[in-house]
Amino acid sequence: MGYTHYFTQKRAASDAEWAAITADFRKLYEGGHLPSIRFEDNHAAHPEISSDLIRFNGPGHDGHETMLLAIDGEGFEFCKTAQKPYDLAVVALLILAHYHAPEVWDITSDGYKADWQPGLDIIQRQLYTDACLPPAIIQDDPYAEWQPALAVVRGQH
């Protein structure tokens, strides 16, 4: 187990939907608005942002599982990030997928609204002020009010 994002593809993205997703993700990446990402955690090449797919991971120990979003993927997919720094890029990509193609992917996550907010902030500042979180991500962490007490119990204060 671990902190994971889930996305079920219901149909192929149209060429227009995919072109918008890839163009915007490329703008965020090339503009330096995302954390350091690369093709693979142990492969220093740039992320793949192509007409078929977007593929990336965090560098070295800041990577975990590779994020792969395809124009014509099938069914249930997931990316376990363990909340490492590249999680912000994963969240931003999934928000862009929801923004440009809300009927293509059902997006859920182990994270809550507060976990996704930094990705939404980037998109709203850099691209679309009207962007929003996928519907399954809009709830707040039901245990947030308990976090300070849990930290004390765990000796993390």
N, CA and C of each residue as an Amber inpcrd file, in Angstrom:
protein
   471
   0.8350000  -1.1750000   0.0000000   0.0000000   0.0000000   0.0000000
   0.8850000   1.2460000   0.0000000   0.2560000   2.3830000  -0.1150000
   0.9690000   3.6440000  -0.1110000   0.1110000   4.7020000  -0.7660000
   0.5370000   5.9250000  -0.6700000  -0.2040000   7.0470000  -1.2200000
  -0.2550000   6.9260000  -2.7380000  -1.4750000   6.8120000  -3.2800000
  -1.6620000   6.4610000  -4.6830000  -2.7760000   7.2870000  -5.3090000
  -2.6120000   7.5620000  -6.6010000  -3.6590000   8.1910000  -7.4130000
  -4.1580000   7.1420000  -8.3980000  -5.4690000   7.1220000  -8.6420000
  -6.1080000   6.1220000  -9.4980000  -6.8490000   6.8350000 -10.6260000
  -6.7820000   6.2670000 -11.8110000  -7.4950000   6.8610000 -12.9390000
  -7.9460000   5.7520000 -13.8770000  -9.2480000   5.7140000 -14.1080000
  -9.8370000   4.7130000 -14.9830000 -10.2150000   5.3980000 -16.2850000
  -9.6530000   4.9040000 -17.3890000  -9.9300000   5.5020000 -18.6900000
 -11.1460000   4.8230000 -19.2980000 -12.1590000   5.6490000 -19.6090000
 -13.4260000   5.1350000 -20.1270000 -13.4740000   5.0980000 -21.6500000
 -12.6500000   5.9260000 -22.2760000 -12.5500000   5.9460000 -23.7360000
 -11.2340000   6.6190000 -24.0960000 -10.8500000   6.5120000 -25.3480000
  -9.6500000   7.2220000 -25.8010000  -9.9280000   8.7200000 -25.7930000
  -8.9210000   9.4820000 -25.4510000  -9.0410000  10.9370000 -25.5530000
  -9.0580000  11.3190000 -27.0330000  -9.8050000  12.3280000 -27.3680000
  -9.7910000  12.8010000 -28.7560000  -8.4450000  13.4760000 -29.0170000
  -8.1360000  13.6670000 -30.3030000  -6.8830000  14.3380000 -30.6450000
  -6.8390000  15.7440000 -30.0450000  -7.9600000  16.4400000 -30.0590000
  -8.0120000  17.8080000 -29.5220000  -7.8290000  17.8040000 -28.0030000
  -8.4840000  16.8690000 -27.3180000  -8.3320000  16.7760000 -25.8640000
  -6.8800000  16.4830000 -25.4970000  -6.2940000  15.5040000 -26.1840000
  -4.9170000  15.1020000 -25.8770000  -3.9250000  16.2270000 -26.2090000
  -4.1480000  16.9120000 -27.3220000  -3.2560000  18.0180000 -27.6940000
  -3.2820000  19.1080000 -26.6280000  -4.4360000  19.3960000 -26.0700000
  -4.5410000  20.4160000 -25.0230000  -3.8320000  19.9600000 -23.7450000
  -4.0170000  18.7100000 -23.3660000  -3.3600000  18.1790000 -22.1600000
  -1.8510000  18.2280000 -22.3180000  -1.3440000  17.7170000 -23.4320000
   0.1120000  17.6700000 -23.6170000   0.7090000  19.0690000 -23.7480000
   0.0240000  19.9690000 -24.4400000   0.5450000  21.3330000 -24.5880000
   0.6420000  22.0260000 -23.2320000  -0.3850000  21.8780000 -22.4220000
  -0.3750000  22.5250000 -21.1120000   0.6430000  21.8910000 -20.1680000
   0.7450000  20.5720000 -20.1820000   1.7290000  19.9210000 -19.3090000
   3.1460000  20.3230000 -19.7300000   3.3710000  20.4020000 -21.0290000
   4.6810000  20.8400000 -21.5350000   4.9820000  22.2700000 -21.0820000
   3.9730000  23.1550000 -21.1270000   4.1690000  24.5410000 -20.6630000
   4.5840000  24.5690000 -19.1970000   3.9170000  23.7760000 -18.3730000
   4.2600000  23.7390000 -16.9490000   5.6680000  23.1940000 -16.7370000
   6.0080000  22.1320000 -17.4610000   7.3280000  21.5200000 -17.3340000
   8.4310000  22.4650000 -17.8200000   8.2780000  22.9520000 -19.0280000
   9.3160000  23.8130000 -19.6170000   9.3910000  25.1750000 -18.9250000
   8.2930000  25.6070000 -18.3210000   8.2930000  26.8800000 -17.6080000
   8.8420000  26.7910000 -16.1930000   9.2330000  25.5830000 -15.7740000
   9.8030000  25.4140000 -14.4420000   8.7890000  25.4820000 -13.3170000
   7.5310000  25.1900000 -13.6180000   6.4790000  25.2760000 -12.6100000
   6.2220000  23.9470000 -11.9090000   6.9220000  22.8990000 -12.3200000
   6.7730000  21.5750000 -11.7150000   8.0600000  21.1980000 -10.9980000
   7.9680000  20.2760000 -10.0480000   9.2020000  19.7950000  -9.4190000
  10.0380000  19.0450000 -10.4510000  11.2510000  18.7360000 -10.1050000
  12.1320000  18.0020000 -11.0100000  11.5240000  16.6520000 -11.3720000
  11.3330000  16.4340000 -12.6760000  10.8500000  15.1400000 -13.1680000
  11.7230000  14.7350000 -14.3410000  11.7480000  13.4600000 -14.6020000
  12.5190000  12.9160000 -15.7220000  11.7940000  11.6950000 -16.2620000
  12.3540000  11.0970000 -17.3080000  11.7180000   9.9450000 -17.9440000
  11.5030000   8.8060000 -16.9490000  12.5150000   8.5360000 -16.1450000
  12.4670000   7.4610000 -15.1560000  13.3490000   7.8610000 -13.9920000
  13.1130000   7.3230000 -12.8130000  13.8910000   7.7490000 -11.6520000
  15.3900000   7.5070000 -11.8170000  15.7540000   6.4900000 -12.5850000
  17.1750000   6.1780000 -12.8020000  17.6230000   6.4660000 -14.2360000
  16.8640000   7.2640000 -14.9560000  17.1640000   7.5790000 -16.3600000
  16.9990000   9.0870000 -16.5280000  18.0870000   9.7810000 -16.7940000
  18.0900000  11.2460000 -16.7550000  17.4120000  11.9380000 -17.9380000
  16.8940000  11.1970000 -18.8940000  16.2350000  11.8290000 -20.0410000
  15.0130000  12.6300000 -19.5790000  14.6110000  13.5780000 -20.4100000
  13.4230000  14.3710000 -20.1280000  12.1900000  13.4730000 -20.1010000
  11.1330000  13.9220000 -19.4290000   9.8760000  13.1690000 -19.4660000
   9.4100000  13.0080000 -20.9130000   8.6630000  11.9690000 -21.1670000
   8.0670000  11.8080000 -22.4970000   6.7160000  12.5180000 -22.5000000
   6.5700000  13.4510000 -23.3980000   5.3050000  14.1620000 -23.6070000
   5.0740000  14.0900000 -25.1110000   4.2790000  13.1130000 -25.5410000
   4.1680000  12.8300000 -26.9750000   2.7120000  12.7520000 -27.4160000
   2.5410000  12.4210000 -28.6850000   1.1950000  12.2830000 -29.2410000
   0.5020000  11.0170000 -28.7490000   1.2190000  10.1620000 -28.0490000
   0.6410000   8.9100000 -27.5510000   0.5270000   8.8540000 -26.0370000
   1.5210000   9.4370000 -25.3390000   1.5210000   9.3000000 -23.8860000
   2.3610000  10.3640000 -23.2030000   2.1410000  10.4520000 -21.9100000
   2.9660000  11.2680000 -21.0250000   3.5200000  10.3090000 -19.9840000
   4.8530000  10.3280000 -19.8370000   5.5110000   9.3920000 -18.9250000
   6.6100000  10.1330000 -18.1690000   6.6140000   9.9720000 -16.8420000
   7.6640000  10.5950000 -16.0380000   7.7110000   9.9850000 -14.6500000
   8.7690000  10.3200000 -13.9380000   8.9780000   9.9100000 -12.5630000
   9.8090000  10.9990000 -11.9070000   9.9950000  10.9150000 -10.6340000
  10.9010000  11.8160000  -9.9460000  12.3230000  11.3000000 -10.0990000
  13.3160000  12.1650000  -9.9000000  14.7080000  11.7370000 -10.0370000
  15.2060000  10.9800000  -8.8010000  15.9280000   9.8850000  -9.0330000
  16.5640000   9.1510000  -7.9430000  15.6160000   8.7730000  -6.8270000
  16.0240000   9.0960000  -5.5950000  15.2060000   8.7490000  -4.4270000
  13.9320000   9.5790000  -4.3210000  13.8250000  10.6390000  -5.1250000
  12.6030000  11.4390000  -5.1580000  11.5720000  10.8520000  -6.1140000
  11.8970000   9.7250000  -6.7370000  10.9590000   9.0250000  -7.5940000
  10.3600000   7.8380000  -6.8580000   9.3060000   7.3010000  -7.4150000
   8.6670000   6.1110000  -6.8400000   8.1700000   5.2640000  -8.0030000
   6.8850000   5.3110000  -8.3090000   6.3760000   4.5950000  -9.4750000
   6.2020000   5.5740000 -10.6300000   6.4270000   5.0870000 -11.8320000
   6.3250000   5.9210000 -13.0260000   4.8750000   6.2920000 -13.3040000
   4.6510000   7.5680000 -13.5900000   3.3320000   8.0410000 -14.0160000
   3.2420000   7.8620000 -15.5180000   2.1790000   7.2310000 -15.9620000
   1.9630000   6.9900000 -17.3860000   0.5000000   7.2710000 -17.7000000
   0.2670000   8.2670000 -18.5290000  -1.0770000   8.5960000 -18.9970000
  -1.0440000   8.5080000 -20.5100000  -1.9550000   7.7340000 -21.0840000
  -1.9560000   7.5000000 -22.5310000  -3.2290000   8.0300000 -23.1740000
  -3.1030000   8.4220000 -24.4250000  -4.2610000   8.9080000 -25.1710000
  -5.3220000   7.8170000 -25.2990000  -4.8870000   6.5760000 -25.4110000
  -5.8290000   5.4710000 -25.6220000  -5.6180000   4.3280000 -24.6420000
  -5.2780000   4.6570000 -23.4020000  -5.1330000   3.6300000 -22.3750000
  -6.4610000   2.9300000 -22.1420000  -6.3870000   1.8100000 -21.4720000
  -7.6100000   1.0440000 -21.2430000  -7.7830000   0.7390000 -19.7710000
  -8.9550000   1.0590000 -19.2410000  -9.3230000   0.6370000 -17.9120000
  -8.5790000   1.2930000 -16.7780000  -8.4370000   0.5270000 -15.7070000
  -7.9160000   1.0060000 -14.4300000  -6.4000000   1.1360000 -14.4420000
  -5.9180000   2.2960000 -14.0210000  -4.4790000   2.5510000 -13.8780000
  -4.2530000   3.2540000 -12.5530000  -3.0150000   3.2730000 -12.1100000
  -2.6970000   3.9840000 -10.8770000  -1.2370000   4.3970000 -10.8840000
  -0.9120000   5.3460000 -10.0220000   0.4690000   5.7710000  -9.8210000
   0.6740000   5.9960000  -8.3310000   1.5130000   5.1850000  -7.7420000
   1.8550000   5.3100000  -6.3330000   3.0510000   6.2500000  -6.2230000
   2.8540000   7.3940000  -5.6050000   3.9210000   8.3950000  -5.5040000
   4.5610000   8.4540000  -4.1250000   3.9300000   7.8670000  -3.1260000
   4.4000000   7.9440000  -1.7400000   4.5560000   9.4010000  -1.2970000
   3.8330000  10.2980000  -1.9230000   3.8650000  11.7420000  -1.6560000
   5.2650000  12.3360000  -1.7970000   6.0600000  11.7450000  -2.6800000
   7.3850000  12.2970000  -2.9590000   7.2060000  13.5540000  -3.8120000
   8.2440000  14.3700000  -3.9510000   8.0700000  15.6740000  -4.6100000
   7.3930000  15.6290000  -5.9810000   7.6350000  14.5940000  -6.7850000
   7.0300000  14.5540000  -8.1200000   5.5190000  14.3450000  -8.0770000
   4.9690000  14.0580000  -6.8890000   3.5190000  13.9350000  -6.7350000
   2.8160000  15.1900000  -7.2450000   3.4340000  16.3440000  -7.0460000
   2.8560000  17.5930000  -7.5310000   2.6600000  17.5660000  -9.0440000
   3.6140000  16.9990000  -9.7870000   3.4840000  16.8910000 -11.2420000
   2.3880000  15.8950000 -11.6180000   2.2740000  14.7990000 -10.8720000
   1.2240000  13.8080000 -11.1310000  -0.1480000  14.4550000 -10.9300000
  -0.3090000  15.1500000  -9.8230000  -1.5760000  15.8190000  -9.5300000
  -1.8920000  16.8650000 -10.6040000  -0.9140000  17.6600000 -10.9820000
  -1.1410000  18.6780000 -12.0170000  -1.5990000  18.0290000 -13.3270000
  -0.9570000  16.9380000 -13.7090000  -1.3540000  16.2460000 -14.9400000
  -2.7880000  15.7290000 -14.8430000  -3.1360000  15.1290000 -13.7300000
  -4.4950000  14.6020000 -13.5880000  -5.5350000  15.7250000 -13.5610000
  -5.1930000  16.8670000 -12.9890000  -6.1110000  18.0100000 -13.0210000
  -6.2830000  18.5020000 -14.4580000  -5.1880000  18.5570000 -15.2150000
  -5.2930000  18.9380000 -16.6300000  -6.1370000  17.9350000 -17.4140000
  -5.9720000  16.6580000 -17.1330000  -6.7780000  15.6290000 -17.8100000
  -8.2550000  15.8470000 -17.5060000  -8.5550000  16.1380000 -16.2570000
  -9.9490000  16.4020000 -15.8830000 -10.4560000  17.6920000 -16.5350000
  -9.6300000  18.7060000 -16.5970000 -10.0340000  19.9970000 -17.1690000
 -10.3600000  19.8660000 -18.6610000  -9.4840000  19.2110000 -19.3990000
  -9.6510000  19.1330000 -20.8560000 -10.5120000  17.9610000 -21.3150000
 -10.6070000  16.9180000 -20.4980000 -11.3320000  15.7170000 -20.9280000
 -12.0490000  15.0750000 -19.7400000 -13.0090000  15.7670000 -19.1400000
 -13.6460000  15.2530000 -17.9200000 -14.4030000  13.9390000 -18.1060000
 -14.7650000  13.6250000 -19.3330000 -15.5040000  12.3860000 -19.5920000
 -14.5860000  11.2030000 -19.9220000 -13.2940000  11.4310000 -19.9940000
 -12.3640000  10.3650000 -20.3890000 -11.8840000   9.5510000 -19.1910000
 -11.5100000  10.2180000 -18.1010000 -10.9590000   9.5180000 -16.9440000
 -11.8090000   9.7520000 -15.7010000 -12.0320000   8.6900000 -14.9300000
 -12.5400000   8.8110000 -13.5670000 -11.3030000   8.8460000 -12.6840000
 -11.1270000   9.9150000 -11.9460000  -9.9090000  10.1330000 -11.1670000
 -10.2460000  10.1130000  -9.6840000  -9.5190000   9.2750000  -8.9380000
  -9.6490000   9.2170000  -7.4900000  -8.2450000   9.1850000  -6.8930000
  -8.1830000   9.2180000  -5.5810000  -6.8700000   9.3120000  -4.9460000
  -6.9600000   8.9350000  -3.4790000  -5.8320000   8.5430000  -2.9190000
  -5.7270000   8.3990000  -1.4730000  -5.6280000   9.7660000  -0.8180000
  -5.3490000  10.7900000  -1.6190000  -5.1930000  12.1460000  -1.1010000
  -6.5140000  12.8670000  -0.9850000  -6.4740000  13.9470000  -0.2450000
  -7.6320000  14.7890000  -0.0310000  -7.4240000  16.1320000  -0.7170000
  -8.4180000  16.9820000  -0.5980000  -8.3800000  18.3020000  -1.2270000
  -7.0890000  19.0560000  -0.8780000  -6.7100000  19.0340000   0.3820000
  -5.4960000  19.7580000   0.8050000  -4.2450000  19.2050000   0.1290000
  -4.2190000  17.9050000  -0.1440000  -3.0670000  17.2950000  -0.8150000
  -2.9840000  17.7250000  -2.2790000  -4.1250000  17.9620000  -2.9000000
  -4.1920000  18.3290000  -4.3130000  -4.1310000  19.8350000  -4.5420000
  -4.3690000  20.6160000  -3.5020000  -4.4630000  22.0630000  -3.6650000
  -3.2180000  22.6900000  -4.2900000  -1.9850000  22.2960000  -3.9240000
  -0.8150000  22.9120000  -4.5730000  -0.7950000  22.7060000  -6.0950000
  -1.2280000  21.5440000  -6.5650000  -1.3010000  21.3080000  -8.0110000
  -2.3530000  22.1850000  -8.6650000  -3.4930000  22.3210000  -8.0080000
  -4.5490000  23.1910000  -8.5310000  -4.0900000  24.6460000  -8.5410000
  -3.3690000  25.0500000  -7.4980000  -2.8650000  26.4260000  -7.4390000
  -1.9530000  26.7300000  -8.6270000  -1.0840000  25.8040000  -8.9710000
  -0.1850000  26.0020000 -10.1160000  -0.9830000  26.1880000 -11.3980000
  -1.9560000  25.3260000 -11.6120000  -2.7450000  25.4060000 -12.8440000
  -3.5660000  26.6940000 -12.8800000  -4.1340000  27.0720000 -11.7460000
  -4.9270000  28.3030000 -11.7290000  -4.0550000  29.5470000 -11.9100000
  -2.8450000  29.5340000 -11.3900000  -1.9410000  30.6880000 -11.5550000
  -1.3440000  30.7530000 -12.9530000  -0.9810000  29.6010000 -13.5110000
  -0.2410000  29.5800000 -14.7740000  -1.1070000  29.3950000 -16.0150000
  -2.2770000  28.7570000 -15.8680000  -3.0470000  28.3990000 -17.0600000
  -4.5210000  28.7970000 -17.0170000  -5.2690000  28.2710000 -16.0660000
  -6.7230000  28.4180000 -16.0910000  -7.2640000  28.7490000 -14.7110000
  -7.7610000  29.9520000 -14.5400000  -8.3150000  30.3240000 -13.2430000
  -9.5770000  29.5370000 -12.9130000 -10.2300000  28.9640000 -13.9230000
 -11.4600000  28.2200000 -13.6920000 -11.2390000  26.7170000 -13.5280000
  -9.9970000  26.2710000 -13.4750000  -9.7230000  24.8360000 -13.2750000
 -10.2280000  24.4230000 -11.8950000 -10.6140000  23.1600000 -11.7910000
 -11.1090000  22.6460000 -10.5160000 -10.6130000  21.2180000 -10.3130000
 -10.7910000  20.7240000  -9.1170000 -10.3800000  19.3620000  -8.8020000
 -11.4010000  18.3680000  -9.3520000 -10.9550000  17.1550000  -9.6660000
 -11.9170000  16.1080000 -10.0360000 -12.9140000  15.9060000  -8.8930000
 -14.1580000  15.5530000  -9.1900000 -15.2030000  15.4650000  -8.1560000
 -14.8560000  14.5780000  -6.9670000 -14.1520000  13.4930000  -7.1730000
 -13.8350000  12.5850000  -6.0630000 -12.7850000  13.1660000  -5.1190000
 -12.1660000  14.2750000  -5.4680000 -11.0830000  14.8540000  -4.6610000
 -11.5550000  16.0660000  -3.8680000 -12.8090000  16.4240000  -3.9610000
 -13.2410000  17.6860000  -3.3550000 -13.4320000  17.6200000  -1.8490000
 -13.4450000  16.4490000  -1.2640000 -13.6450000  16.4140000   0.1850000
 -12.3510000  16.6930000   0.9420000 -12.5190000  17.1900000   2.1380000
 -11.3850000  17.4500000   3.0080000 -11.0600000  16.1900000   3.8100000
  -9.8620000  16.1330000   4.3110000  -9.4220000  15.0170000   5.1460000
 -10.2800000  14.9870000   6.4100000 -11.0410000  13.9060000   6.6300000
 -11.9030000  13.8690000   7.8130000 -11.1060000  13.7960000   9.1180000
  -9.8280000  13.5000000   9.0340000  -9.0060000  13.3790000  10.2340000
  -8.0830000  14.5760000  10.4420000  -8.2160000  15.6040000   9.6160000
  -7.3130000  16.7550000   9.6830000  -7.2910000  17.3930000  11.0740000
  -8.4570000  17.5020000  11.7090000  -8.4920000  18.1440000  13.0210000
  -7.7830000  17.3200000  14.0870000  -7.5680000  16.0280000  13.8140000
  -6.8930000  15.1510000  14.7750000  -5.3790000  15.1260000  14.5880000
  -4.8640000  15.6640000  13.4830000  -3.4340000  15.5650000  13.1880000
  -2.5300000  16.1210000  14.2860000  -2.8090000  17.2960000  14.8580000
  -1.9310000  17.7810000  15.9300000  -1.8920000  16.8290000  17.1290000
  -3.0430000  16.2920000  17.5120000  -3.0750000  15.3570000  18.6470000
  -2.3450000  14.0570000  18.3130000  -2.5070000  13.5690000  17.0820000
  -1.8110000  12.3510000  16.6720000  -0.3140000  12.5500000  16.6620000
   0.1400000  13.7320000  16.2820000   1.5750000  14.0190000  16.2650000
   2.1450000  13.9540000  17.6800000   1.3970000  14.4570000  18.6480000
   1.8500000  14.4000000  20.0280000   1.9250000  12.9550000  20.5030000
   0.8840000  12.1790000  20.2050000   0.8430000  10.7730000  20.5970000
   2.0100000  10.0120000  19.9780000   2.3260000  10.3460000  18.7380000
   3.4180000   9.6490000  18.0450000   4.7930000  10.2370000  18.3890000
   4.8250000  11.2740000  19.1930000   6.0940000  11.8940000  19.5550000
   6.6800000  12.7390000  18.4490000   5.8270000  13.2480000  17.5500000
   6.2880000  14.0330000  16.3960000   6.0090000  15.5220000  16.5570000
   5.8710000  15.9870000  17.7710000   5.5300000  17.4080000  17.9630000
   6.7310000  18.2780000  17.9610000
